[in-house]
C-alpha atoms as a printed R data frame, in Angstrom:
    type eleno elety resid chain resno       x      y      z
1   ATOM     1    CA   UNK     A     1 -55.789 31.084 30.819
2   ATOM     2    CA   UNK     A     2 -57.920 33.910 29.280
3   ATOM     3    CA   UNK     A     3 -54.535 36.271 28.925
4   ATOM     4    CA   UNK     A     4 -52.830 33.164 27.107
5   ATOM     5    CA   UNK     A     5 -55.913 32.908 24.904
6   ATOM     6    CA   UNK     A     6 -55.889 36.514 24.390
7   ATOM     7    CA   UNK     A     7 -52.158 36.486 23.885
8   ATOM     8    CA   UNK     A     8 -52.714 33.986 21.078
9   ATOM     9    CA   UNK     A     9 -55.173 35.837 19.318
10  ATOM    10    CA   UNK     A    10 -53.044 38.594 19.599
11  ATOM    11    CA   UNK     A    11 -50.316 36.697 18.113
12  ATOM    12    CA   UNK     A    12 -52.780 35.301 15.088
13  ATOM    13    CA   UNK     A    13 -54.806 38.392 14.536
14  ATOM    14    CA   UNK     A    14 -51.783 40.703 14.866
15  ATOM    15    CA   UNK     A    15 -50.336 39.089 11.171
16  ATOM    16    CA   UNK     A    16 -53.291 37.873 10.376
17  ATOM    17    CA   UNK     A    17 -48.071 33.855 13.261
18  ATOM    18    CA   UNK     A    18 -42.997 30.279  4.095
19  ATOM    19    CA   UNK     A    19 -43.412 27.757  6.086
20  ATOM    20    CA   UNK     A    20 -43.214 23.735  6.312
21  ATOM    21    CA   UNK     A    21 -43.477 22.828  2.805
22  ATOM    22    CA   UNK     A    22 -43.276 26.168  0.873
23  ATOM    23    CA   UNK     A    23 -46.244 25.149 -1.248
24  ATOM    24    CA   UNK     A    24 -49.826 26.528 -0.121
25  ATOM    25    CA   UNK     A    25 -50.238 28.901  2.710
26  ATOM    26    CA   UNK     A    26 -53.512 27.490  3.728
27  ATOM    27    CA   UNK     A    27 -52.487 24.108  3.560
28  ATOM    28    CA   UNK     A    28 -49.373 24.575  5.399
29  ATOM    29    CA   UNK     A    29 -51.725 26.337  7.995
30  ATOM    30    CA   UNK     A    30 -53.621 22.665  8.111
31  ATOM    31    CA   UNK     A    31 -51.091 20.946  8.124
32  ATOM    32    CA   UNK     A    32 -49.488 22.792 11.005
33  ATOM    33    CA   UNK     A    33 -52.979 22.710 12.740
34  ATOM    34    CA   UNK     A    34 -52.455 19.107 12.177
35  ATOM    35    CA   UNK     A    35 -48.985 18.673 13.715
36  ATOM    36    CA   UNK     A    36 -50.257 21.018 17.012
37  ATOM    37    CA   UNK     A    37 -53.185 18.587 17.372
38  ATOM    38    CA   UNK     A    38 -50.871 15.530 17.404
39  ATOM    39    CA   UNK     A    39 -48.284 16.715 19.131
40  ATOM    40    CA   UNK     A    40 -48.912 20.206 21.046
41  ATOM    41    CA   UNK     A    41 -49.603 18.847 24.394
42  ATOM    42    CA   UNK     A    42 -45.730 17.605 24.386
43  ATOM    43    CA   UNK     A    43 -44.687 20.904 23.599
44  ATOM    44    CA   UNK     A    44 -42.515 23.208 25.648
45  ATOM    45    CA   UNK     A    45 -42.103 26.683 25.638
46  ATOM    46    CA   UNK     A    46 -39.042 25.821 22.599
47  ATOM    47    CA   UNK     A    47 -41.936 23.813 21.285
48  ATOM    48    CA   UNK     A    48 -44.884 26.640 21.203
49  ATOM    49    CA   UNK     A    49 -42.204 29.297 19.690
50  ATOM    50    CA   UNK     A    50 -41.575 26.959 16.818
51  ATOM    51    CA   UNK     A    51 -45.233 26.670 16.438
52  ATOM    52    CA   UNK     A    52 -45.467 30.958 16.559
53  ATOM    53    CA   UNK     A    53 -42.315 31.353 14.225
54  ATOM    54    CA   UNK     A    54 -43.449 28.865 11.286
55  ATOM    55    CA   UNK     A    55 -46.999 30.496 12.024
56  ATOM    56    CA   UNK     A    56 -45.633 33.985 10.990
57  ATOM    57    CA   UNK     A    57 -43.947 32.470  8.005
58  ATOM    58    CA   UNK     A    58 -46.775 30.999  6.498
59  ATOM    59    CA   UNK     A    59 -48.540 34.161  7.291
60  ATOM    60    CA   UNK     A    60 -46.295 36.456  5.432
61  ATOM    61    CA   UNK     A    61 -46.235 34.072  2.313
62  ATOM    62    CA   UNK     A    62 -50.020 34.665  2.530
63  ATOM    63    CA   UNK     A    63 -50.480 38.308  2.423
64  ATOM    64    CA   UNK     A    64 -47.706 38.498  0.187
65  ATOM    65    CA   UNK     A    65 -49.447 36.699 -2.554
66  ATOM    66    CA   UNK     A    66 -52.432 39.508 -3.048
67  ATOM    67    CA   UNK     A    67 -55.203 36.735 -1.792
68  ATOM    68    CA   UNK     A    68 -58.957 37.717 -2.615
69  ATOM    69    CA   UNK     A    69 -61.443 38.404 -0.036
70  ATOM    70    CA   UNK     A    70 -62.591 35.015 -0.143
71  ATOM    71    CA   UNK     A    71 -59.202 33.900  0.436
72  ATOM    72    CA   UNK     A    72 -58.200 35.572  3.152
73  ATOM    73    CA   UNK     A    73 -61.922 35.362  4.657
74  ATOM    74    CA   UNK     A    74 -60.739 31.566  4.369
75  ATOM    75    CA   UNK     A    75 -57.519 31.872  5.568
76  ATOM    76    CA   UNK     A    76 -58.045 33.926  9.161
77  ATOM    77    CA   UNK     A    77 -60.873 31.275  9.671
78  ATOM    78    CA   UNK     A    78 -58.051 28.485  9.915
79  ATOM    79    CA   UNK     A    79 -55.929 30.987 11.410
80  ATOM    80    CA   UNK     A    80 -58.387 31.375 14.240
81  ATOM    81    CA   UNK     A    81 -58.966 27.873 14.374
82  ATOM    82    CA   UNK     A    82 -55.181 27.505 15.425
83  ATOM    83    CA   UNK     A    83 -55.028 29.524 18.048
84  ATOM    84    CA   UNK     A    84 -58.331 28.079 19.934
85  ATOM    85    CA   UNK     A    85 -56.234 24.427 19.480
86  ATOM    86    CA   UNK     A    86 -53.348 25.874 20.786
87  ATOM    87    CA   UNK     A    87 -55.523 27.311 23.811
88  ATOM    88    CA   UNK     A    88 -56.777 23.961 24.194
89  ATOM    89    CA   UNK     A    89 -53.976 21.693 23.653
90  ATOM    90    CA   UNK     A    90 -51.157 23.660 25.297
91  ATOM    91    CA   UNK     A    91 -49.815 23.298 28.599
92  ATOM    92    CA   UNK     A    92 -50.550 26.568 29.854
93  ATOM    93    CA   UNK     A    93 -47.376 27.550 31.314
94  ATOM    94    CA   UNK     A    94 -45.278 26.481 28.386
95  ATOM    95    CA   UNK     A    95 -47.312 28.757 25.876
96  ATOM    96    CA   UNK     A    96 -47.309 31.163 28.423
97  ATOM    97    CA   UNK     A    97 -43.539 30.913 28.511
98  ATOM    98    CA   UNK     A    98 -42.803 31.095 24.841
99  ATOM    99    CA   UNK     A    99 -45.312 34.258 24.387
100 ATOM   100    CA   UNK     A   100 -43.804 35.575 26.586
101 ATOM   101    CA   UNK     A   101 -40.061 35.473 25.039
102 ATOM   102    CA   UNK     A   102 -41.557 35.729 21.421
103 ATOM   103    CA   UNK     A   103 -43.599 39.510 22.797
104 ATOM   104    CA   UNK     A   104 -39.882 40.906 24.803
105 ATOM   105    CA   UNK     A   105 -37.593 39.557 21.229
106 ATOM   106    CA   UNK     A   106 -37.207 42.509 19.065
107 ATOM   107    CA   UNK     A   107 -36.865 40.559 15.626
108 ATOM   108    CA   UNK     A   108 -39.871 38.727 16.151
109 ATOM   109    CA   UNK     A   109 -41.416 42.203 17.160
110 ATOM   110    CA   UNK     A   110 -40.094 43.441 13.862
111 ATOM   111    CA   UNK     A   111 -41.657 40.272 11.670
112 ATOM   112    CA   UNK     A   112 -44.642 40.908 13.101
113 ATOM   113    CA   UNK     A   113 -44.737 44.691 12.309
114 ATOM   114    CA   UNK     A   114 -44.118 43.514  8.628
115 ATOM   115    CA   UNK     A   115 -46.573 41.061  8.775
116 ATOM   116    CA   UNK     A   116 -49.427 43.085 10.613
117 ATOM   117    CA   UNK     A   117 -48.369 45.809  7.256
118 ATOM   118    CA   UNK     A   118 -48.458 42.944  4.523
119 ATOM   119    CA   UNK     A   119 -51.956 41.923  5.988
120 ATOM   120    CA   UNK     A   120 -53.154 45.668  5.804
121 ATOM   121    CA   UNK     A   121 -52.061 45.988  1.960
122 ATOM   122    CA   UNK     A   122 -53.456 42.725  1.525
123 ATOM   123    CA   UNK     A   123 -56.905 43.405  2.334
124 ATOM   124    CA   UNK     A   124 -56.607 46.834  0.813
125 ATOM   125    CA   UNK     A   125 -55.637 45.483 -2.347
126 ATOM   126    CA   UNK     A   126 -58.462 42.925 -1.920
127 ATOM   127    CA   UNK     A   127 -60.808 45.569 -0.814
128 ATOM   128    CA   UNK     A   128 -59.795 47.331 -4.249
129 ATOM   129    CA   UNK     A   129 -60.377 44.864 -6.910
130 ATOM   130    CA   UNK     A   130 -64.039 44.061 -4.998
131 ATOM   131    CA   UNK     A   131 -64.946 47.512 -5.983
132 ATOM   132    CA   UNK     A   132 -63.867 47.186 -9.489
């Protein structure tokens, strides 16, 4: 259980996973916290890498909108809020399953590398106009 925690965190933090209505990124991210709350502990490993791949999405809409500190303080709050109700609410060898796939894919390997470098110009950029 603690490497599928540590796997999701991984996941989250990595991006820090546009999404389900295109409006919002932070209340897509509720609303998909919402949807895993309802219905994550009927979710198989198809299921969880839904869950990851509209994740990512709303991330990169995010981070591509130049969010403020505040915002993205905000933001990677819910964020980590996802990924302890997807600890708690998955069935541990489905979300072990779909990490699994989503970690050996080489597209989703490739999202993530944009997303981990949108979220690093994001917080520079956010970092920047602090200072001004």
């Amino acid at each position: 259980m603690k490497k599928i925690f540590l796997s999701l965190i991984f996941v989250f933090t990595l991006g820090l996973l546009t999404s389900c209505g295109g409006g919002n990124p932070i209340e897509d991210l509720t609303a998909l916290c919402e949807k895993v709350e309802k219905e994550g502990a009927d979710y198989d490993k198809d299921g969880w890498m839904d869950v990851f791949k509209s994740m990512t999405k709303i991330q990169k809409s995010f981070y591509n909108f130049e969010p403020t500190k505040e915002e993205i303080r905000e933001f990677e709050s819910k964020t980590s809020e996802l990924s302890v109700l997807c600890a708690k609410t998955a069935n541990g060898t489905s979300l072990a399953q779909a990490l699994s796939t989503l970690n050996e894919d080489e597209d989703f390997k490739q999202v993530m590398k944009e997303l981990d470098d949108a979220a690093e110009k994001a917080r520079s950029a956010a970092e920047e106009k602090t200072e001004e």
